[in-house]
Amino acid sequence: FALAAVRFPAPGAFAAAAVLCFLLLGLLVMDAETFLLPDTLTLPGAALGLVEAASLAQFPPALALLRSAPFAVPHWPAFESSLAGALAGAGSLLLLRWAYWLVRHREGMGLGDVKLAGLLGAWLGITGVALSLALGALLASLAALGVLVVRGGRANVGQMRLPFGSFLAAAGLLTVFAGRQVLSFYFSFWT
């Protein structure tokens, strides 16, 4: 909350950032400990993100990632971006979950991760959820590599369980506080 107060000093922006950070920190710890992301946090959290986007107390430009990336759609109003982000975030992970089921004939990702991606999209918009998904996948991959290194390659990669929601929540927090800088760094390689 202290970091949110420093980063977003306006009262409305701080309140929005504090709510999102509260949700993401709670979900991060909960998934790490239990491999569960409860609907009691993800679904109301996503709804709050849509309400926040529709209200006048929108996030300040520091969180308006829509103008930070070449693939962004800056002419979209906040609510449309929020709704598109929620649908794209949840839809992409739902599609990935379904594809994994078709290939492996077993569940590889829980629906809580899908709902968390929807929550991130509702709060951060389409560009923010894209960045959060990419960073979450990167963080989870690095953690999996770390497990392999520690175990000396003896880990069964096909059976390894990681709480992806924790990595996704951490990536969401990184997007909130450093999303513009991460995107600027990434796209500096393409200009």
CSV table of C-alpha atoms in Angstrom, one decimal:
chain,number,residue,atom,x,y,z
A,1,PHE,CA,0.0,0.0,0.0
A,2,ALA,CA,2.9,2.3,0.7
A,3,LEU,CA,4.3,1.7,-2.8
A,4,ALA,CA,0.9,2.3,-4.3
A,5,ALA,CA,0.6,5.6,-2.3
A,6,VAL,CA,4.0,6.8,-3.6
A,7,ARG,CA,3.3,5.7,-7.2
A,8,PHE,CA,-0.3,6.9,-7.3
A,9,PRO,CA,-0.7,9.9,-5.0
A,10,ALA,CA,-4.1,11.0,-6.2
A,11,PRO,CA,-6.8,9.6,-3.7
A,12,GLY,CA,-8.9,7.9,-6.4
A,13,ALA,CA,-5.9,6.4,-8.1
A,14,PHE,CA,-4.4,5.2,-4.9
A,15,ALA,CA,-7.7,3.6,-3.8
A,16,ALA,CA,-8.0,1.7,-7.1
A,17,ALA,CA,-4.4,0.6,-7.0
A,18,ALA,CA,-4.7,-0.4,-3.4
A,19,VAL,CA,-7.7,-2.6,-4.1
A,20,LEU,CA,-6.0,-4.3,-7.1
A,21,CYS,CA,-2.8,-4.8,-5.1
A,22,PHE,CA,-4.8,-6.3,-2.2
A,23,LEU,CA,-6.5,-8.7,-4.5
A,24,LEU,CA,-3.3,-9.7,-6.3
A,25,LEU,CA,-1.2,-10.2,-3.1
A,26,GLY,CA,-3.9,-12.3,-1.5
A,27,LEU,CA,-4.3,-14.4,-4.6
A,28,LEU,CA,-0.6,-14.8,-5.0
A,29,VAL,CA,-0.1,-16.2,-1.5
A,30,MET,CA,-3.3,-18.3,-1.6
A,31,ASP,CA,-2.3,-20.0,-4.8
A,32,ALA,CA,1.3,-20.6,-3.7
A,33,GLU,CA,0.0,-22.3,-0.5
A,34,THR,CA,-3.1,-24.1,-1.7
A,35,PHE,CA,-3.1,-24.2,-5.5
A,36,LEU,CA,-6.5,-22.6,-5.3
A,37,LEU,CA,-7.8,-19.2,-6.5
A,38,PRO,CA,-11.2,-18.7,-4.9
A,39,ASP,CA,-14.1,-17.3,-6.9
A,40,THR,CA,-14.9,-15.1,-3.9
A,41,LEU,CA,-11.8,-13.0,-4.8
A,42,THR,CA,-11.5,-13.5,-8.6
A,43,LEU,CA,-15.0,-12.8,-9.8
A,44,PRO,CA,-15.8,-9.8,-7.6
A,45,GLY,CA,-12.3,-8.5,-8.4
A,46,ALA,CA,-13.0,-8.7,-12.1
A,47,ALA,CA,-16.4,-7.0,-11.6
A,48,LEU,CA,-14.7,-4.2,-9.6
A,49,GLY,CA,-12.2,-3.7,-12.4
A,50,LEU,CA,-15.0,-3.2,-14.9
A,51,VAL,CA,-16.8,-0.8,-12.5
A,52,GLU,CA,-13.6,1.1,-12.0
A,53,ALA,CA,-13.1,1.4,-15.7
A,54,ALA,CA,-16.6,2.7,-16.2
A,55,SER,CA,-16.4,5.2,-13.4
A,56,LEU,CA,-14.7,8.6,-13.5
A,57,ALA,CA,-12.1,7.5,-11.0
A,58,GLN,CA,-10.0,5.8,-13.6
A,59,PHE,CA,-6.3,4.9,-13.2
A,60,PRO,CA,-3.9,7.7,-14.0
A,61,PRO,CA,-1.9,7.6,-17.2
A,62,ALA,CA,0.8,5.5,-15.4
A,63,LEU,CA,-1.6,2.6,-15.6
A,64,ALA,CA,-3.1,3.5,-19.0
A,65,LEU,CA,-0.9,1.0,-20.8
A,66,LEU,CA,-2.9,1.4,-24.0
A,67,ARG,CA,-0.7,4.1,-25.3
A,68,SER,CA,2.6,2.3,-24.5
A,69,ALA,CA,2.7,-0.4,-27.2
A,70,PRO,CA,2.6,-0.4,-31.0
A,71,PHE,CA,-0.2,-2.9,-31.0
A,72,ALA,CA,-2.4,-0.9,-28.6
A,73,VAL,CA,-5.7,0.7,-29.5
A,74,PRO,CA,-5.5,4.1,-27.9
A,75,HIS,CA,-8.9,5.3,-29.3
A,76,TRP,CA,-10.7,2.8,-27.1
A,77,PRO,CA,-12.5,4.2,-24.1
A,78,ALA,CA,-11.4,2.7,-20.8
A,79,PHE,CA,-14.5,0.5,-20.3
A,80,GLU,CA,-14.2,-1.1,-23.8
A,81,SER,CA,-10.5,-1.8,-23.2
A,82,SER,CA,-11.3,-3.2,-19.7
A,83,LEU,CA,-14.0,-5.5,-21.1
A,84,ALA,CA,-11.8,-6.6,-24.1
A,85,GLY,CA,-8.9,-7.2,-21.6
A,86,ALA,CA,-11.1,-9.4,-19.4
A,87,LEU,CA,-12.4,-11.4,-22.3
A,88,ALA,CA,-9.0,-11.7,-24.0
A,89,GLY,CA,-7.2,-12.6,-20.8
A,90,ALA,CA,-9.7,-15.2,-19.7
A,91,GLY,CA,-10.4,-16.4,-23.2
A,92,SER,CA,-6.7,-17.0,-24.0
A,93,LEU,CA,-6.1,-19.1,-20.9
A,94,LEU,CA,-9.3,-21.0,-21.4
A,95,LEU,CA,-8.2,-21.8,-25.0
A,96,LEU,CA,-4.8,-22.9,-23.7
A,97,ARG,CA,-6.5,-25.0,-21.0
A,98,TRP,CA,-8.7,-26.7,-23.6
A,99,ALA,CA,-5.8,-27.3,-26.0
A,100,TYR,CA,-3.8,-28.9,-23.2
A,101,TRP,CA,-6.7,-31.2,-22.5
A,102,LEU,CA,-6.9,-32.2,-26.2
A,103,VAL,CA,-3.2,-33.1,-26.3
A,104,ARG,CA,-2.6,-34.6,-22.9
A,105,HIS,CA,-6.1,-35.8,-21.9
A,106,ARG,CA,-5.8,-34.3,-18.5
A,107,GLU,CA,-6.1,-31.0,-16.8
A,108,GLY,CA,-3.1,-28.8,-16.9
A,109,MET,CA,-4.5,-25.5,-15.6
A,110,GLY,CA,-7.3,-24.7,-13.3
A,111,LEU,CA,-10.2,-22.4,-14.0
A,112,GLY,CA,-9.0,-20.1,-11.2
A,113,ASP,CA,-6.1,-19.0,-13.4
A,114,VAL,CA,-8.6,-18.3,-16.2
A,115,LYS,CA,-10.6,-16.1,-13.8
A,116,LEU,CA,-7.5,-14.3,-12.6
A,117,ALA,CA,-6.5,-13.5,-16.1
A,118,GLY,CA,-10.0,-12.0,-16.5
A,119,LEU,CA,-9.5,-9.9,-13.4
A,120,LEU,CA,-6.2,-8.6,-14.7
A,121,GLY,CA,-7.7,-7.7,-18.0
A,122,ALA,CA,-10.6,-5.9,-16.3
A,123,TRP,CA,-8.2,-3.8,-14.3
A,124,LEU,CA,-5.3,-3.3,-16.8
A,125,GLY,CA,-7.0,-3.4,-20.2
A,126,ILE,CA,-6.0,-5.4,-23.2
A,127,THR,CA,-2.3,-4.3,-23.3
A,128,GLY,CA,-1.9,-4.7,-19.6
A,129,VAL,CA,-3.3,-8.3,-19.6
A,130,ALA,CA,-1.1,-9.2,-22.5
A,131,LEU,CA,1.9,-8.0,-20.7
A,132,SER,CA,0.9,-9.7,-17.5
A,133,LEU,CA,0.3,-13.0,-19.3
A,134,ALA,CA,3.7,-12.8,-21.0
A,135,LEU,CA,5.5,-11.9,-17.7
A,136,GLY,CA,3.6,-14.6,-15.8
A,137,ALA,CA,4.7,-17.2,-18.3
A,138,LEU,CA,8.3,-16.0,-18.2
A,139,LEU,CA,8.3,-16.1,-14.4
A,140,ALA,CA,6.8,-19.5,-14.3
A,141,SER,CA,9.3,-20.8,-16.8
A,142,LEU,CA,12.2,-19.4,-14.8
A,143,ALA,CA,10.8,-21.1,-11.7
A,144,ALA,CA,10.5,-24.4,-13.5
A,145,LEU,CA,14.1,-24.1,-14.8
A,146,GLY,CA,15.2,-23.3,-11.2
A,147,VAL,CA,13.5,-26.5,-10.0
A,148,LEU,CA,15.2,-28.5,-12.7
A,149,VAL,CA,18.6,-27.0,-11.8
A,150,VAL,CA,18.2,-27.6,-8.1
A,151,ARG,CA,17.1,-31.2,-8.6
A,152,GLY,CA,19.9,-31.8,-11.1
A,153,GLY,CA,17.5,-32.6,-14.0
A,154,ARG,CA,15.8,-35.4,-12.0
A,155,ALA,CA,12.5,-33.7,-11.9
A,156,ASN,CA,9.7,-35.1,-14.1
A,157,VAL,CA,8.8,-32.1,-16.1
A,158,GLY,CA,5.5,-33.6,-17.2
A,159,GLN,CA,4.4,-34.1,-13.6
A,160,MET,CA,5.8,-30.8,-12.2
A,161,ARG,CA,3.0,-28.6,-10.6
A,162,LEU,CA,3.5,-24.9,-10.3
A,163,PRO,CA,1.0,-22.4,-9.0
A,164,PHE,CA,0.7,-20.4,-12.2
A,165,GLY,CA,-1.8,-18.0,-10.5
A,166,SER,CA,1.0,-16.9,-8.2
A,167,PHE,CA,3.2,-16.0,-11.1
A,168,LEU,CA,0.4,-14.3,-12.9
A,169,ALA,CA,-0.5,-12.2,-9.9
A,170,ALA,CA,3.2,-11.3,-9.5
A,171,ALA,CA,3.3,-10.3,-13.1
A,172,GLY,CA,0.1,-8.2,-12.6
A,173,LEU,CA,1.8,-6.3,-9.8
A,174,LEU,CA,4.9,-5.8,-11.9
A,175,THR,CA,2.6,-4.5,-14.7
A,176,VAL,CA,0.9,-2.1,-12.3
A,177,PHE,CA,4.1,-0.6,-11.0
A,178,ALA,CA,6.5,-0.9,-13.9
A,179,GLY,CA,4.4,-1.9,-17.0
A,180,ARG,CA,5.3,1.2,-19.0
A,181,GLN,CA,9.1,0.7,-18.3
A,182,VAL,CA,8.9,-3.0,-19.2
A,183,LEU,CA,7.1,-2.3,-22.5
A,184,SER,CA,9.5,0.6,-23.3
A,185,PHE,CA,12.5,-1.7,-22.6
A,186,TYR,CA,11.0,-4.5,-24.7
A,187,PHE,CA,10.1,-2.3,-27.7
A,188,SER,CA,13.5,-0.6,-27.6
A,189,PHE,CA,14.8,-3.7,-29.3
A,190,TRP,CA,12.4,-3.3,-32.2
A,191,THR,CA,13.0,0.3,-33.0
